[in-house]
PDB file of C-alpha atoms and ligand atoms in Angstrom:
ATOM      1  CA  MET A   1       3.794 -10.927  21.632  1.00  0.00           C
ATOM      2  CA  GLY A   2       5.490  -8.784  18.873  1.00  0.00           C
ATOM      3  CA  LYS A   3       4.095  -5.448  17.269  1.00  0.00           C
ATOM      4  CA  HIS A   4       1.565  -6.577  14.234  1.00  0.00           C
ATOM      5  CA  TYR A   5       2.334  -5.414  10.881  1.00  0.00           C
ATOM      6  CA  SER A   6       0.391  -4.716   8.048  1.00  0.00           C
ATOM      7  CA  ILE A   7       2.372  -6.517   5.075  1.00  0.00           C
ATOM      8  CA  VAL A   8       0.747  -5.749   1.269  1.00  0.00           C
ATOM      9  CA  ALA A   9       2.108  -7.313  -1.850  1.00  0.00           C
ATOM     10  CA  ASN A  10       2.340  -5.086  -4.695  1.00  0.00           C
ATOM     11  CA  TRP A  11       2.725  -7.686  -7.341  1.00  0.00           C
ATOM     12  CA  LYS A  12       2.505  -4.760 -10.170  1.00  0.00           C
ATOM     13  CA  MET A  13       2.284  -6.921 -13.978  1.00  0.00           C
ATOM     14  CA  TYR A  14       5.263  -9.296 -12.577  1.00  0.00           C
ATOM     15  CA  PHE A  15       2.973 -11.896 -13.137  1.00  0.00           C
ATOM     16  CA  SER A  16       0.240 -13.537 -16.091  1.00  0.00           C
ATOM     17  CA  PHE A  17      -2.818 -14.617 -15.256  1.00  0.00           C
ATOM     18  CA  GLN A  18      -1.680 -18.215 -15.362  1.00  0.00           C
ATOM     19  CA  GLN A  19       1.245 -17.268 -12.600  1.00  0.00           C
ATOM     20  CA  ALA A  20      -0.544 -15.598 -10.397  1.00  0.00           C
ATOM     21  CA  ILE A  21      -2.929 -18.318 -10.102  1.00  0.00           C
ATOM     22  CA  GLY A  22       0.005 -20.686  -9.902  1.00  0.00           C
ATOM     23  CA  TRP A  23       1.694 -18.712  -6.938  1.00  0.00           C
ATOM     24  CA  LEU A  24      -1.694 -18.206  -4.949  1.00  0.00           C
ATOM     25  CA  GLN A  25      -2.357 -22.114  -5.281  1.00  0.00           C
ATOM     26  CA  GLN A  26       1.303 -23.051  -3.851  1.00  0.00           C
ATOM     27  CA  HIS A  27       1.661 -20.455  -1.796  1.00  0.00           C
ATOM     28  CA  LYS A  28      -1.375 -19.626   0.230  1.00  0.00           C
ATOM     29  CA  ILE A  29      -1.411 -22.385   3.246  1.00  0.00           C
ATOM     30  CA  LYS A  30       2.217 -21.699   3.677  1.00  0.00           C
ATOM     31  CA  LEU A  31       1.929 -18.122   3.759  1.00  0.00           C
ATOM     32  CA  GLU A  32      -1.196 -18.059   5.655  1.00  0.00           C
ATOM     33  CA  ASP A  33       0.648 -20.280   8.724  1.00  0.00           C
ATOM     34  CA  ILE A  34       3.114 -17.511   8.907  1.00  0.00           C
ATOM     35  CA  ILE A  35       1.073 -14.923   8.740  1.00  0.00           C
ATOM     36  CA  ILE A  36      -0.943 -16.534  11.416  1.00  0.00           C
ATOM     37  CA  GLU A  37       2.160 -17.481  13.184  1.00  0.00           C
ATOM     38  CA  LYS A  38       3.525 -14.081  13.713  1.00  0.00           C
ATOM     39  CA  GLU A  39       0.011 -12.330  14.073  1.00  0.00           C
ATOM     40  CA  HIS A  40       0.432  -9.880  11.116  1.00  0.00           C
ATOM     41  CA  THR A  41      -2.263  -8.560   8.360  1.00  0.00           C
ATOM     42  CA  GLY A  42      -1.427 -10.557   4.816  1.00  0.00           C
ATOM     43  CA  ILE A  43      -2.690  -8.369   2.306  1.00  0.00           C
ATOM     44  CA  ILE A  44      -2.344  -9.864  -1.409  1.00  0.00           C
ATOM     45  CA  CYS A  45      -2.950  -7.113  -4.334  1.00  0.00           C
ATOM     46  CA  PRO A  46      -2.926  -8.928  -8.059  1.00  0.00           C
ATOM     47  CA  SER A  47      -3.357  -7.390 -10.946  1.00  0.00           C
ATOM     48  CA  PHE A  48      -7.623  -6.846 -11.912  1.00  0.00           C
ATOM     49  CA  GLU A  49      -8.126  -9.339 -14.218  1.00  0.00           C
ATOM     50  CA  VAL A  50      -6.879 -12.265 -11.345  1.00  0.00           C
ATOM     51  CA  LEU A  51      -9.388 -10.685  -8.629  1.00  0.00           C
ATOM     52  CA  SER A  52     -12.048 -12.662  -9.249  1.00  0.00           C
ATOM     53  CA  ASN A  53     -10.071 -16.143  -9.078  1.00  0.00           C
ATOM     54  CA  ALA A  54      -7.816 -15.049  -6.257  1.00  0.00           C
ATOM     55  CA  TYR A  55     -11.070 -14.103  -4.386  1.00  0.00           C
ATOM     56  CA  SER A  56     -12.158 -17.967  -4.557  1.00  0.00           C
ATOM     57  CA  ILE A  57      -8.898 -19.058  -3.758  1.00  0.00           C
ATOM     58  CA  LEU A  58      -7.691 -16.983  -0.686  1.00  0.00           C
ATOM     59  CA  LYS A  59     -11.743 -16.458   0.683  1.00  0.00           C
ATOM     60  CA  ASP A  60     -10.913 -19.547   3.328  1.00  0.00           C
ATOM     61  CA  THR A  61      -8.004 -17.962   4.794  1.00  0.00           C
ATOM     62  CA  SER A  62      -6.920 -14.985   6.670  1.00  0.00           C
ATOM     63  CA  ILE A  63      -4.965 -13.116   3.833  1.00  0.00           C
ATOM     64  CA  ALA A  64      -6.934 -10.558   2.514  1.00  0.00           C
ATOM     65  CA  LEU A  65      -7.761  -8.967  -1.081  1.00  0.00           C
ATOM     66  CA  GLY A  66      -6.366  -5.999  -2.669  1.00  0.00           C
ATOM     67  CA  ALA A  67      -6.865  -4.151  -5.818  1.00  0.00           C
ATOM     68  CA  GLN A  68      -3.770  -2.261  -7.123  1.00  0.00           C
ATOM     69  CA  ASP A  69      -6.008   0.703  -8.180  1.00  0.00           C
ATOM     70  CA  CYS A  70      -9.720   1.559  -8.724  1.00  0.00           C
ATOM     71  CA  SER A  71     -11.279   4.447 -10.645  1.00  0.00           C
ATOM     72  CA  SER A  72     -11.859   8.466  -9.644  1.00  0.00           C
ATOM     73  CA  CYS A  73     -15.547   8.400 -11.617  1.00  0.00           C
ATOM     74  CA  SER A  74     -18.741   6.474 -10.970  1.00  0.00           C
ATOM     75  CA  LEU A  75     -20.265   3.935 -12.879  1.00  0.00           C
ATOM     76  CA  GLY A  76     -20.390   5.671 -17.054  1.00  0.00           C
ATOM     77  CA  ALA A  77     -19.031   5.848 -19.844  1.00  0.00           C
ATOM     78  CA  HIS A  78     -15.129   5.788 -18.396  1.00  0.00           C
ATOM     79  CA  THR A  79     -13.254   3.111 -21.175  1.00  0.00           C
ATOM     80  CA  GLY A  80     -10.862   1.144 -19.538  1.00  0.00           C
ATOM     81  CA  GLN A  81     -11.476   1.964 -15.764  1.00  0.00           C
ATOM     82  CA  VAL A  82     -12.294  -0.264 -12.801  1.00  0.00           C
ATOM     83  CA  ALA A  83     -15.394   1.044 -10.609  1.00  0.00           C
ATOM     84  CA  ALA A  84     -14.538   0.534  -6.111  1.00  0.00           C
ATOM     85  CA  GLN A  85     -18.440  -0.764  -6.164  1.00  0.00           C
ATOM     86  CA  SER A  86     -16.748  -3.721  -8.825  1.00  0.00           C
ATOM     87  CA  LEU A  87     -13.900  -4.307  -6.626  1.00  0.00           C
ATOM     88  CA  ALA A  88     -15.999  -4.460  -3.284  1.00  0.00           C
ATOM     89  CA  GLN A  89     -18.050  -7.126  -5.317  1.00  0.00           C
ATOM     90  CA  LEU A  90     -15.309  -8.856  -6.025  1.00  0.00           C
ATOM     91  CA  GLY A  91     -14.047  -9.187  -2.289  1.00  0.00           C
ATOM     92  CA  CYS A  92     -11.320  -6.777  -2.123  1.00  0.00           C
ATOM     93  CA  GLY A  93     -10.827  -5.328   1.241  1.00  0.00           C
ATOM     94  CA  TYR A  94      -8.118  -2.824   0.198  1.00  0.00           C
ATOM     95  CA  CYS A  95      -7.132  -0.970  -2.750  1.00  0.00           C
ATOM     96  CA  ILE A  96      -3.930   0.877  -3.511  1.00  0.00           C
ATOM     97  CA  ILE A  97      -4.173   4.160  -4.740  1.00  0.00           C
ATOM     98  CA  GLY A  98      -1.365   7.055  -5.865  1.00  0.00           C
ATOM     99  CA  HIS A  99       1.100   4.639  -6.299  1.00  0.00           C
ATOM    100  CA  SER A 100       3.916   6.384  -8.483  1.00  0.00           C
ATOM    101  CA  GLU A 101       4.035   4.160 -11.198  1.00  0.00           C
ATOM    102  CA  GLN A 102       0.434   5.120 -12.158  1.00  0.00           C
ATOM    103  CA  ARG A 103       1.139   8.719 -10.866  1.00  0.00           C
ATOM    104  CA  ALA A 104       3.532   8.557 -13.963  1.00  0.00           C
ATOM    105  CA  ASN A 105       1.920   6.442 -16.200  1.00  0.00           C
ATOM    106  CA  ALA A 106      -1.698   7.445 -16.178  1.00  0.00           C
ATOM    107  CA  CYS A 107      -0.891  11.109 -15.243  1.00  0.00           C
ATOM    108  CA  GLN A 108      -2.981  10.843 -11.946  1.00  0.00           C
ATOM    109  CA  THR A 109      -2.966  14.093 -10.516  1.00  0.00           C
ATOM    110  CA  ASN A 110      -3.050  14.430  -6.242  1.00  0.00           C
ATOM    111  CA  ASN A 111      -7.138  15.606  -6.945  1.00  0.00           C
ATOM    112  CA  ASN A 112      -7.575  12.493  -8.873  1.00  0.00           C
ATOM    113  CA  ILE A 113      -6.018  10.032  -6.120  1.00  0.00           C
ATOM    114  CA  ALA A 114      -8.662  12.353  -3.634  1.00  0.00           C
ATOM    115  CA  GLN A 115     -11.493  11.223  -6.081  1.00  0.00           C
ATOM    116  CA  LYS A 116     -10.456   7.965  -5.812  1.00  0.00           C
ATOM    117  CA  LEU A 117     -10.224   8.003  -1.766  1.00  0.00           C
ATOM    118  CA  GLU A 118     -13.894   9.087  -1.849  1.00  0.00           C
ATOM    119  CA  LYS A 119     -15.084   6.442  -4.161  1.00  0.00           C
ATOM    120  CA  LEU A 120     -13.233   3.399  -2.340  1.00  0.00           C
ATOM    121  CA  LEU A 121     -14.705   4.726   1.634  1.00  0.00           C
ATOM    122  CA  GLU A 122     -17.847   4.874  -0.176  1.00  0.00           C
ATOM    123  CA  ASN A 123     -17.529   1.202  -0.598  1.00  0.00           C
ATOM    124  CA  SER A 124     -16.083   0.635   2.377  1.00  0.00           C
ATOM    125  CA  ILE A 125     -12.587  -0.727   1.106  1.00  0.00           C
ATOM    126  CA  LYS A 126      -9.407   0.171   3.109  1.00  0.00           C
ATOM    127  CA  PRO A 127      -7.772   2.394   1.269  1.00  0.00           C
ATOM    128  CA  ILE A 128      -3.611   2.170   0.616  1.00  0.00           C
ATOM    129  CA  ILE A 129      -2.682   5.671  -0.290  1.00  0.00           C
ATOM    130  CA  CYS A 130       0.898   6.081  -1.710  1.00  0.00           C
ATOM    131  CA  ILE A 131       2.813   9.280  -1.668  1.00  0.00           C
ATOM    132  CA  GLY A 132       6.651  10.148  -2.343  1.00  0.00           C
ATOM    133  CA  GLU A 133       8.988  12.540  -3.685  1.00  0.00           C
ATOM    134  CA  THR A 134      11.228  11.558  -6.668  1.00  0.00           C
ATOM    135  CA  ALA A 135      15.358  11.720  -6.608  1.00  0.00           C
ATOM    136  CA  LYS A 136      15.339  15.354  -7.975  1.00  0.00           C
ATOM    137  CA  GLU A 137      12.841  16.905  -5.284  1.00  0.00           C
ATOM    138  CA  TYR A 138      15.039  14.283  -2.420  1.00  0.00           C
ATOM    139  CA  GLN A 139      17.842  16.042  -3.546  1.00  0.00           C
ATOM    140  CA  ASN A 140      16.875  19.647  -3.781  1.00  0.00           C
ATOM    141  CA  LYS A 141      15.471  19.210  -0.100  1.00  0.00           C
ATOM    142  CA  LYS A 142      11.743  19.031  -1.176  1.00  0.00           C
ATOM    143  CA  SER A 143      10.776  15.829   0.419  1.00  0.00           C
ATOM    144  CA  LEU A 144       8.915  17.338   3.030  1.00  0.00           C
ATOM    145  CA  SER A 145       6.742  20.004   0.999  1.00  0.00           C
ATOM    146  CA  ILE A 146       5.579  17.459  -1.521  1.00  0.00           C
ATOM    147  CA  VAL A 147       4.868  14.931   0.610  1.00  0.00           C
ATOM    148  CA  SER A 148       2.463  17.845   2.868  1.00  0.00           C
ATOM    149  CA  GLU A 149       0.771  18.999  -0.805  1.00  0.00           C
ATOM    150  CA  GLN A 150      -0.202  15.022  -1.405  1.00  0.00           C
ATOM    151  CA  LEU A 151      -1.598  14.843   1.934  1.00  0.00           C
ATOM    152  CA  ARG A 152      -3.634  18.127   1.673  1.00  0.00           C
ATOM    153  CA  PHE A 153      -5.747  16.588  -0.897  1.00  0.00           C
ATOM    154  CA  ILE A 154      -6.403  13.758   1.210  1.00  0.00           C
ATOM    155  CA  ARG A 155      -6.836  14.988   4.358  1.00  0.00           C
ATOM    156  CA  GLU A 156      -9.589  17.810   2.480  1.00  0.00           C
ATOM    157  CA  LEU A 157     -10.868  15.052   1.072  1.00  0.00           C
ATOM    158  CA  LEU A 158     -11.623  13.573   4.362  1.00  0.00           C
ATOM    159  CA  GLU A 159     -12.898  16.385   6.350  1.00  0.00           C
ATOM    160  CA  ASN A 160     -15.143  17.989   3.644  1.00  0.00           C
ATOM    161  CA  LYS A 161     -16.846  14.067   3.172  1.00  0.00           C
ATOM    162  CA  ASN A 162     -16.998  13.449   7.029  1.00  0.00           C
ATOM    163  CA  PHE A 163     -14.491  10.731   6.506  1.00  0.00           C
ATOM    164  CA  THR A 164     -12.870  10.890   9.926  1.00  0.00           C
ATOM    165  CA  ASN A 165     -13.499   8.085  11.404  1.00  0.00           C
ATOM    166  CA  GLN A 166     -12.049   5.798   9.151  1.00  0.00           C
ATOM    167  CA  LYS A 167      -8.533   3.659   8.827  1.00  0.00           C
ATOM    168  CA  ILE A 168      -6.324   4.634   5.902  1.00  0.00           C
ATOM    169  CA  LEU A 169      -3.247   2.621   5.326  1.00  0.00           C
ATOM    170  CA  ILE A 170      -0.489   5.093   4.000  1.00  0.00           C
ATOM    171  CA  ALA A 171       2.569   4.625   2.254  1.00  0.00           C
ATOM    172  CA  TYR A 172       5.553   6.345   2.032  1.00  0.00           C
ATOM    173  CA  GLU A 173       7.243   5.597  -0.944  1.00  0.00           C
ATOM    174  CA  PRO A 174      10.230   7.614  -1.916  1.00  0.00           C
ATOM    175  CA  ILE A 175       9.830   6.858  -5.652  1.00  0.00           C
ATOM    176  CA  TRP A 176      14.038   6.883  -5.554  1.00  0.00           C
ATOM    177  CA  SER A 177      13.830   3.862  -3.465  1.00  0.00           C
ATOM    178  CA  ILE A 178      11.395   2.142  -5.454  1.00  0.00           C
ATOM    179  CA  GLY A 179      12.933  -1.216  -7.479  1.00  0.00           C
ATOM    180  CA  THR A 180      16.942   0.501  -7.272  1.00  0.00           C
ATOM    181  CA  GLY A 181      18.006  -1.148  -3.972  1.00  0.00           C
ATOM    182  CA  ASN A 182      18.480   2.254  -2.389  1.00  0.00           C
ATOM    183  CA  LEU A 183      16.791   2.573   1.080  1.00  0.00           C
ATOM    184  CA  PRO A 184      16.477   6.133   2.837  1.00  0.00           C
ATOM    185  CA  SER A 185      18.386   6.572   6.331  1.00  0.00           C
ATOM    186  CA  SER A 186      16.319   5.869   9.238  1.00  0.00           C
ATOM    187  CA  GLU A 187      16.754   9.521  10.153  1.00  0.00           C
ATOM    188  CA  HIS A 188      14.903  11.020   6.534  1.00  0.00           C
ATOM    189  CA  LEU A 189      11.899   7.627   7.301  1.00  0.00           C
ATOM    190  CA  ILE A 190      11.390   9.084  11.131  1.00  0.00           C
ATOM    191  CA  LEU A 191      11.463  12.603   9.921  1.00  0.00           C
ATOM    192  CA  MET A 192       8.989  12.007   6.753  1.00  0.00           C
ATOM    193  CA  LEU A 193       6.786   9.486   8.572  1.00  0.00           C
ATOM    194  CA  THR A 194       6.792  11.973  11.615  1.00  0.00           C
ATOM    195  CA  ALA A 195       5.248  14.617   9.104  1.00  0.00           C
ATOM    196  CA  ILE A 196       3.151  12.261   7.721  1.00  0.00           C
ATOM    197  CA  LYS A 197       1.409  11.345  11.066  1.00  0.00           C
ATOM    198  CA  GLU A 198       1.344  14.923  12.342  1.00  0.00           C
ATOM    199  CA  HIS A 199      -0.618  15.982   8.914  1.00  0.00           C
ATOM    200  CA  LEU A 200      -3.091  13.034   9.181  1.00  0.00           C
ATOM    201  CA  SER A 201      -3.357  13.461  13.267  1.00  0.00           C
ATOM    202  CA  GLU A 202      -5.582  16.208  12.865  1.00  0.00           C
ATOM    203  CA  VAL A 203      -7.789  15.018  10.986  1.00  0.00           C
ATOM    204  CA  LEU A 204      -7.744  11.483  12.076  1.00  0.00           C
ATOM    205  CA  SER A 205      -7.461   9.230  15.137  1.00  0.00           C
ATOM    206  CA  PRO A 206      -3.712   8.059  15.720  1.00  0.00           C
ATOM    207  CA  GLU A 207      -5.279   4.567  15.863  1.00  0.00           C
ATOM    208  CA  SER A 208      -6.902   5.375  12.047  1.00  0.00           C
ATOM    209  CA  ILE A 209      -3.591   5.856  10.550  1.00  0.00           C
ATOM    210  CA  VAL A 210      -1.674   2.985   9.550  1.00  0.00           C
ATOM    211  CA  LEU A 211       2.061   4.106   8.242  1.00  0.00           C
ATOM    212  CA  LEU A 212       3.538   1.663   5.438  1.00  0.00           C
ATOM    213  CA  TYR A 213       6.975   2.236   3.975  1.00  0.00           C
ATOM    214  CA  GLY A 214       7.896   0.899   0.755  1.00  0.00           C
ATOM    215  CA  GLY A 215      10.809   0.925  -1.307  1.00  0.00           C
ATOM    216  CA  SER A 216      12.931  -1.961  -2.155  1.00  0.00           C
ATOM    217  CA  VAL A 217      11.362  -3.686   1.341  1.00  0.00           C
ATOM    218  CA  SER A 218      13.375  -7.317   1.116  1.00  0.00           C
ATOM    219  CA  GLY A 219      14.326  -9.987   3.654  1.00  0.00           C
ATOM    220  CA  ALA A 220      18.130  -8.221   3.971  1.00  0.00           C
ATOM    221  CA  VAL A 221      16.703  -4.673   5.233  1.00  0.00           C
ATOM    222  CA  MET A 222      14.960  -5.987   7.888  1.00  0.00           C
ATOM    223  CA  ASP A 223      16.989  -5.446  10.822  1.00  0.00           C
ATOM    224  CA  MET A 224      17.237  -2.107  10.089  1.00  0.00           C
ATOM    225  CA  LEU A 225      13.329  -1.127   9.320  1.00  0.00           C
ATOM    226  CA  LYS A 226      12.152  -3.123  11.933  1.00  0.00           C
ATOM    227  CA  THR A 227      14.068  -0.645  14.470  1.00  0.00           C
ATOM    228  CA  ILE A 228      11.653   2.406  12.971  1.00  0.00           C
ATOM    229  CA  ASP A 229       8.965   2.185  15.896  1.00  0.00           C
ATOM    230  CA  LEU A 230       6.598   4.443  13.357  1.00  0.00           C
ATOM    231  CA  ILE A 231       6.216   1.946  10.775  1.00  0.00           C
ATOM    232  CA  ASP A 232       3.330  -0.114  11.023  1.00  0.00           C
ATOM    233  CA  GLY A 233       3.718  -1.966   8.264  1.00  0.00           C
ATOM    234  CA  PHE A 234       5.063  -2.482   4.145  1.00  0.00           C
ATOM    235  CA  LEU A 235       4.301  -2.268   0.624  1.00  0.00           C
ATOM    236  CA  ILE A 236       6.231  -4.697  -1.065  1.00  0.00           C
ATOM    237  CA  GLY A 237       7.236  -4.654  -4.685  1.00  0.00           C
ATOM    238  CA  LYS A 238       9.166  -7.680  -6.479  1.00  0.00           C
ATOM    239  CA  ALA A 239      10.349  -9.160  -3.480  1.00  0.00           C
ATOM    240  CA  SER A 240       6.634 -10.021  -2.925  1.00  0.00           C
ATOM    241  CA  THR A 241       6.335 -12.074  -5.647  1.00  0.00           C
ATOM    242  CA  ASP A 242       8.942 -14.560  -4.709  1.00  0.00           C
ATOM    243  CA  PHE A 243       7.344 -16.607  -2.295  1.00  0.00           C
ATOM    244  CA  GLN A 244      11.303 -17.116   0.088  1.00  0.00           C
ATOM    245  CA  GLU A 245      11.925 -13.674  -0.056  1.00  0.00           C
ATOM    246  CA  LEU A 246       8.133 -12.691   1.358  1.00  0.00           C
ATOM    247  CA  LYS A 247       8.359 -15.433   3.908  1.00  0.00           C
ATOM    248  CA  LYS A 248      11.658 -13.852   5.172  1.00  0.00           C
ATOM    249  CA  ILE A 249      10.507 -10.567   5.749  1.00  0.00           C
ATOM    250  CA  VAL A 250       7.292 -11.534   7.279  1.00  0.00           C
ATOM    251  CA  LEU A 251       9.050 -14.404   9.774  1.00  0.00           C
ATOM    252  CA  SER A 252      11.805 -11.351  10.609  1.00  0.00           C
ATOM    253  CA  LEU A 253       9.206  -9.222  11.908  1.00  0.00           C
TER     254      LEU A 253
HETATM  255  P1  LIG B 301       9.770  -2.538  -4.554  1.00  0.00           P
HETATM  256  O1  LIG B 301       7.807  -1.838  -5.182  1.00  0.00           O
HETATM  257  O2  LIG B 301       9.700  -3.068  -3.432  1.00  0.00           O
HETATM  258  O3  LIG B 301       9.952  -3.227  -5.532  1.00  0.00           O
HETATM  259  O4  LIG B 301      10.715  -1.438  -4.407  1.00  0.00           O
HETATM  260  C1  LIG B 301       7.330  -1.092  -3.851  1.00  0.00           C
HETATM  261  C2  LIG B 301       6.487  -0.748  -4.757  1.00  0.00           C
HETATM  262  O5  LIG B 301       6.273   0.121  -5.895  1.00  0.00           O
HETATM  263  O6  LIG B 301       5.420  -0.330  -4.354  1.00  0.00           O
END
């Protein structure tokens, strides 16, 4: 048996409601077959409005459902927000937080993201926490310090709230690699993933840390990515909306 990977499809806002439902209805059986054949974990993260219907379509399969964000607040006067509690009730086992597009578009801070993490863990949803540096920070050799600072908030929350026995998926996504076709070198990936693992190992057991890589993942780059032992899975954007491409990625692992 090969290595077990977690494969997360981040559908962003690529599909309309009907397109997302159509995709799931058309491909769920074939997707489940290849996920089972390879013994990986498959997680689909559509946008909020799709979650309820997606749950009905996927509930009899081994494909898990995830959301793309959650509120950092408890139930109350928060227009436009979606509570972690509701996501759990809708059948989400996972939720992405801290994605760079949300950090930028919704001005989310490291502190907000730690609060979202708390809400997810309180509701037994596995977090998929995105971290990563910008192109400028990368060029200025600041990747390690930026990621360490992002991780500091996560670590403190886990420690202070006594969540140290939880499973955490952490996605290293260099922002300059998302949607650009630019992949980090394997040396850079090994450096970053080793540092991330070391940081989190101070508060979590090694088995509780699932390290994902995200940024321009496609069938064409899997030969390189799968040589990196530290990678336990992938957070896939654009390529995950194309079933043939997603299939290529899953079968390559
Ligand atoms: P991409 O996006 O695969 O389209 O680069 C990844 C992500 O933003 O999670």
